[in-house]
JSON list of C-alpha atoms in Angstrom, two decimals:
[
{"chain": "A", "resi": 1, "resn": "MET", "atom": "CA", "xyz": [-8.35, -22.40, 37.74]},
{"chain": "A", "resi": 2, "resn": "PRO", "atom": "CA", "xyz": [-10.33, -23.23, 33.75]},
{"chain": "A", "resi": 3, "resn": "THR", "atom": "CA", "xyz": [-12.66, -25.58, 33.57]},
{"chain": "A", "resi": 4, "resn": "ILE", "atom": "CA", "xyz": [-12.86, -28.52, 30.72]},
{"chain": "A", "resi": 5, "resn": "ARG", "atom": "CA", "xyz": [-15.85, -30.25, 29.31]},
{"chain": "A", "resi": 6, "resn": "PHE", "atom": "CA", "xyz": [-16.79, -32.69, 27.79]},
{"chain": "A", "resi": 7, "resn": "GLU", "atom": "CA", "xyz": [-19.22, -32.88, 26.00]},
{"chain": "A", "resi": 8, "resn": "LYS", "atom": "CA", "xyz": [-19.52, -36.36, 25.00]},
{"chain": "A", "resi": 9, "resn": "GLU", "atom": "CA", "xyz": [-18.45, -38.30, 27.91]},
{"chain": "A", "resi": 10, "resn": "GLY", "atom": "CA", "xyz": [-20.00, -36.56, 30.19]},
{"chain": "A", "resi": 11, "resn": "GLN", "atom": "CA", "xyz": [-16.76, -35.78, 32.23]},
{"chain": "A", "resi": 12, "resn": "GLN", "atom": "CA", "xyz": [-16.16, -32.21, 33.25]},
{"chain": "A", "resi": 13, "resn": "VAL", "atom": "CA", "xyz": [-11.56, -30.75, 34.62]},
{"chain": "A", "resi": 14, "resn": "GLY", "atom": "CA", "xyz": [-9.49, -27.82, 36.18]},
{"chain": "A", "resi": 15, "resn": "CYS", "atom": "CA", "xyz": [-6.61, -27.54, 34.10]},
{"chain": "A", "resi": 16, "resn": "ILE", "atom": "CA", "xyz": [-4.07, -24.52, 34.66]},
{"chain": "A", "resi": 17, "resn": "GLU", "atom": "CA", "xyz": [-4.00, -22.08, 32.26]},
{"chain": "A", "resi": 18, "resn": "GLY", "atom": "CA", "xyz": [-2.40, -22.25, 29.27]},
{"chain": "A", "resi": 19, "resn": "ALA", "atom": "CA", "xyz": [-3.11, -26.39, 29.45]},
{"chain": "A", "resi": 20, "resn": "ASN", "atom": "CA", "xyz": [-2.31, -28.46, 25.94]},
{"chain": "A", "resi": 21, "resn": "LEU", "atom": "CA", "xyz": [-6.06, -29.79, 25.44]},
{"chain": "A", "resi": 22, "resn": "ARG", "atom": "CA", "xyz": [-5.17, -32.85, 24.09]},
{"chain": "A", "resi": 23, "resn": "LYS", "atom": "CA", "xyz": [-3.04, -33.86, 27.08]},
{"chain": "A", "resi": 24, "resn": "ALA", "atom": "CA", "xyz": [-6.09, -33.13, 29.87]},
{"chain": "A", "resi": 25, "resn": "ALA", "atom": "CA", "xyz": [-8.37, -34.83, 27.72]},
{"chain": "A", "resi": 26, "resn": "VAL", "atom": "CA", "xyz": [-5.64, -38.23, 28.28]},
{"chain": "A", "resi": 27, "resn": "ASP", "atom": "CA", "xyz": [-4.63, -36.95, 31.91]},
{"chain": "A", "resi": 28, "resn": "ALA", "atom": "CA", "xyz": [-8.76, -37.74, 32.63]},
{"chain": "A", "resi": 29, "resn": "GLY", "atom": "CA", "xyz": [-9.02, -40.46, 30.47]},
{"chain": "A", "resi": 30, "resn": "VAL", "atom": "CA", "xyz": [-11.24, -38.79, 26.95]},
{"chain": "A", "resi": 31, "resn": "ASN", "atom": "CA", "xyz": [-10.01, -40.68, 24.42]},
{"chain": "A", "resi": 32, "resn": "PRO", "atom": "CA", "xyz": [-9.50, -37.77, 21.73]},
{"chain": "A", "resi": 33, "resn": "TYR", "atom": "CA", "xyz": [-9.36, -40.78, 18.28]},
{"chain": "A", "resi": 34, "resn": "GLY", "atom": "CA", "xyz": [-12.01, -42.62, 16.99]},
{"chain": "A", "resi": 35, "resn": "GLY", "atom": "CA", "xyz": [-11.49, -45.53, 14.68]},
{"chain": "A", "resi": 36, "resn": "LEU", "atom": "CA", "xyz": [-8.16, -46.83, 12.89]},
{"chain": "A", "resi": 37, "resn": "ASN", "atom": "CA", "xyz": [-7.13, -43.36, 13.97]},
{"chain": "A", "resi": 38, "resn": "ASN", "atom": "CA", "xyz": [-6.37, -45.04, 18.35]},
{"chain": "A", "resi": 39, "resn": "LEU", "atom": "CA", "xyz": [-3.95, -46.70, 15.81]},
{"chain": "A", "resi": 40, "resn": "ASN", "atom": "CA", "xyz": [-2.19, -44.30, 13.89]},
{"chain": "A", "resi": 41, "resn": "ASN", "atom": "CA", "xyz": [-1.79, -41.10, 15.63]},
{"chain": "A", "resi": 42, "resn": "CYS", "atom": "CA", "xyz": [1.13, -38.84, 15.78]},
{"chain": "A", "resi": 43, "resn": "GLY", "atom": "CA", "xyz": [0.99, -38.88, 20.20]},
{"chain": "A", "resi": 44, "resn": "GLY", "atom": "CA", "xyz": [0.37, -35.49, 20.03]},
{"chain": "A", "resi": 45, "resn": "VAL", "atom": "CA", "xyz": [3.20, -33.26, 18.45]},
{"chain": "A", "resi": 46, "resn": "GLY", "atom": "CA", "xyz": [0.89, -31.52, 15.92]},
{"chain": "A", "resi": 47, "resn": "GLN", "atom": "CA", "xyz": [2.18, -34.17, 12.22]},
{"chain": "A", "resi": 48, "resn": "CYS", "atom": "CA", "xyz": [-1.26, -36.50, 12.09]},
{"chain": "A", "resi": 49, "resn": "GLY", "atom": "CA", "xyz": [-4.27, -33.87, 12.34]},
{"chain": "A", "resi": 50, "resn": "THR", "atom": "CA", "xyz": [-7.06, -36.89, 14.59]},
{"chain": "A", "resi": 51, "resn": "CYS", "atom": "CA", "xyz": [-6.88, -35.97, 17.57]},
{"chain": "A", "resi": 52, "resn": "VAL", "atom": "CA", "xyz": [-9.38, -33.28, 16.32]},
{"chain": "A", "resi": 53, "resn": "VAL", "atom": "CA", "xyz": [-12.53, -31.53, 18.51]},
{"chain": "A", "resi": 54, "resn": "GLU", "atom": "CA", "xyz": [-15.21, -30.11, 18.43]},
{"chain": "A", "resi": 55, "resn": "VAL", "atom": "CA", "xyz": [-15.25, -26.25, 20.64]},
{"chain": "A", "resi": 56, "resn": "VAL", "atom": "CA", "xyz": [-19.09, -25.81, 21.77]},
{"chain": "A", "resi": 57, "resn": "GLU", "atom": "CA", "xyz": [-18.14, -23.38, 23.55]},
{"chain": "A", "resi": 58, "resn": "GLY", "atom": "CA", "xyz": [-15.60, -21.26, 24.52]},
{"chain": "A", "resi": 59, "resn": "MET", "atom": "CA", "xyz": [-13.41, -20.06, 21.96]},
{"chain": "A", "resi": 60, "resn": "GLN", "atom": "CA", "xyz": [-12.97, -16.66, 22.67]},
{"chain": "A", "resi": 61, "resn": "ASN", "atom": "CA", "xyz": [-10.80, -18.75, 25.79]},
{"chain": "A", "resi": 62, "resn": "LEU", "atom": "CA", "xyz": [-8.47, -21.23, 23.39]},
{"chain": "A", "resi": 63, "resn": "SER", "atom": "CA", "xyz": [-5.30, -19.09, 21.85]},
{"chain": "A", "resi": 64, "resn": "PRO", "atom": "CA", "xyz": [-5.97, -19.09, 17.70]},
{"chain": "A", "resi": 65, "resn": "ARG", "atom": "CA", "xyz": [-5.19, -21.64, 15.57]},
{"chain": "A", "resi": 66, "resn": "SER", "atom": "CA", "xyz": [-1.61, -22.01, 15.22]},
{"chain": "A", "resi": 67, "resn": "ASP", "atom": "CA", "xyz": [-0.43, -22.74, 11.11]},
{"chain": "A", "resi": 68, "resn": "VAL", "atom": "CA", "xyz": [-0.50, -26.34, 11.10]},
{"chain": "A", "resi": 69, "resn": "GLU", "atom": "CA", "xyz": [-4.19, -26.20, 11.81]},
{"chain": "A", "resi": 70, "resn": "GLN", "atom": "CA", "xyz": [-4.26, -23.87, 9.23]},
{"chain": "A", "resi": 71, "resn": "VAL", "atom": "CA", "xyz": [-3.36, -26.92, 7.29]},
{"chain": "A", "resi": 72, "resn": "TYR", "atom": "CA", "xyz": [-4.45, -29.42, 8.58]},
{"chain": "A", "resi": 73, "resn": "LEU", "atom": "CA", "xyz": [-7.94, -27.79, 9.41]},
{"chain": "A", "resi": 74, "resn": "ALA", "atom": "CA", "xyz": [-8.67, -26.06, 6.15]},
{"chain": "A", "resi": 75, "resn": "ASP", "atom": "CA", "xyz": [-11.02, -28.20, 4.93]},
{"chain": "A", "resi": 76, "resn": "ARG", "atom": "CA", "xyz": [-12.82, -28.28, 8.11]},
{"chain": "A", "resi": 77, "resn": "PRO", "atom": "CA", "xyz": [-15.43, -25.37, 9.77]},
{"chain": "A", "resi": 78, "resn": "ALA", "atom": "CA", "xyz": [-13.92, -22.27, 12.12]},
{"chain": "A", "resi": 79, "resn": "ASN", "atom": "CA", "xyz": [-15.02, -24.70, 15.48]},
{"chain": "A", "resi": 80, "resn": "TYR", "atom": "CA", "xyz": [-13.14, -27.48, 14.52]},
{"chain": "A", "resi": 81, "resn": "ARG", "atom": "CA", "xyz": [-9.39, -27.28, 16.52]},
{"chain": "A", "resi": 82, "resn": "LEU", "atom": "CA", "xyz": [-6.47, -29.85, 17.17]},
{"chain": "A", "resi": 83, "resn": "SER", "atom": "CA", "xyz": [-6.19, -31.04, 20.27]},
{"chain": "A", "resi": 84, "resn": "CYS", "atom": "CA", "xyz": [-2.32, -31.10, 20.43]},
{"chain": "A", "resi": 85, "resn": "ARG", "atom": "CA", "xyz": [-1.88, -27.90, 18.98]},
{"chain": "A", "resi": 86, "resn": "THR", "atom": "CA", "xyz": [-4.65, -25.69, 20.94]},
{"chain": "A", "resi": 87, "resn": "SER", "atom": "CA", "xyz": [-3.70, -24.26, 25.13]},
{"chain": "A", "resi": 88, "resn": "VAL", "atom": "CA", "xyz": [-6.91, -23.74, 26.98]},
{"chain": "A", "resi": 89, "resn": "ASN", "atom": "CA", "xyz": [-6.95, -20.54, 28.72]},
{"chain": "A", "resi": 90, "resn": "GLY", "atom": "CA", "xyz": [-10.43, -19.98, 30.32]},
{"chain": "A", "resi": 91, "resn": "ASP", "atom": "CA", "xyz": [-13.75, -22.14, 30.57]},
{"chain": "A", "resi": 92, "resn": "VAL", "atom": "CA", "xyz": [-14.82, -24.25, 27.60]},
{"chain": "A", "resi": 93, "resn": "THR", "atom": "CA", "xyz": [-16.84, -26.41, 25.42]},
{"chain": "A", "resi": 94, "resn": "VAL", "atom": "CA", "xyz": [-15.41, -29.87, 23.17]},
{"chain": "A", "resi": 95, "resn": "ARG", "atom": "CA", "xyz": [-16.91, -32.92, 21.49]},
{"chain": "A", "resi": 96, "resn": "THR", "atom": "CA", "xyz": [-14.78, -35.10, 21.18]},
{"chain": "A", "resi": 97, "resn": "ARG", "atom": "CA", "xyz": [-14.35, -36.85, 17.68]},
{"chain": "A", "resi": 98, "resn": "PRO", "atom": "CA", "xyz": [-17.22, -34.58, 16.20]},
{"chain": "A", "resi": 99, "resn": "GLN", "atom": "CA", "xyz": [-18.45, -36.02, 12.62]},
{"chain": "A", "resi": 100, "resn": "GLY", "atom": "CA", "xyz": [-16.24, -35.81, 10.20]},
{"chain": "A", "resi": 101, "resn": "GLY", "atom": "CA", "xyz": [-13.80, -34.85, 12.27]},
{"chain": "A", "resi": 102, "resn": "THR", "atom": "CA", "xyz": [-10.32, -35.72, 9.98]},
{"chain": "A", "resi": 103, "resn": "GLY", "atom": "CA", "xyz": [-12.14, -33.73, 7.02]},
{"chain": "A", "resi": 104, "resn": "SER", "atom": "CA", "xyz": [-11.20, -35.53, 3.55]},
{"chain": "A", "resi": 105, "resn": "GLY", "atom": "CA", "xyz": [-7.43, -34.38, 3.11]},
{"chain": "A", "resi": 106, "resn": "SER", "atom": "CA", "xyz": [-4.19, -37.21, 3.74]},
{"chain": "A", "resi": 107, "resn": "ASN", "atom": "CA", "xyz": [-3.46, -35.44, 7.27]},
{"chain": "A", "resi": 108, "resn": "SER", "atom": "CA", "xyz": [-5.22, -39.61, 7.88]},
{"chain": "A", "resi": 109, "resn": "LEU", "atom": "CA", "xyz": [-4.90, -42.86, 7.27]},
{"chain": "A", "resi": 110, "resn": "VAL", "atom": "CA", "xyz": [-8.98, -42.78, 5.88]},
{"chain": "A", "resi": 111, "resn": "GLY", "atom": "CA", "xyz": [-8.10, -39.57, 4.46]},
{"chain": "A", "resi": 112, "resn": "ALA", "atom": "CA", "xyz": [-5.18, -40.70, 2.59]},
{"chain": "A", "resi": 113, "resn": "ILE", "atom": "CA", "xyz": [-6.55, -44.10, 1.72]},
{"chain": "A", "resi": 114, "resn": "LYS", "atom": "CA", "xyz": [-9.74, -42.83, -0.70]},
{"chain": "A", "resi": 115, "resn": "SER", "atom": "CA", "xyz": [-6.91, -40.47, -2.01]},
{"chain": "A", "resi": 116, "resn": "LEU", "atom": "CA", "xyz": [-4.70, -43.29, -2.81]},
{"chain": "A", "resi": 117, "resn": "LEU", "atom": "CA", "xyz": [-7.89, -45.26, -4.15]},
{"chain": "A", "resi": 118, "resn": "GLY", "atom": "CA", "xyz": [-9.38, -41.40, -5.55]},
{"chain": "A", "resi": 119, "resn": "LYS", "atom": "CA", "xyz": [-12.26, -41.35, -3.96]}
]
């Protein structure tokens, strides 16, 4: 049984192989969203790009980045993932709400406002 360790929360949760990372987090009471994205998110259907986590350890135990992730995370480090688009196949340690997690693109409320204001 894979174990997901949520670094900031100091919490560990077991899950079945192939479990969705976002769902496992939410089921464990771990909030993957920060700031205004608590209100401005798609509920895990991969359309907003706001449930970003940083993979600290165990990247090889996750599904590869999906095409949706490639688009939403193009301006983020390779170890940033959309938790709603990530399957867990082994032990992993993640950091929720990482610095710069929502990026500067228009896939977040903050990014959209910056884009509208020309900043």
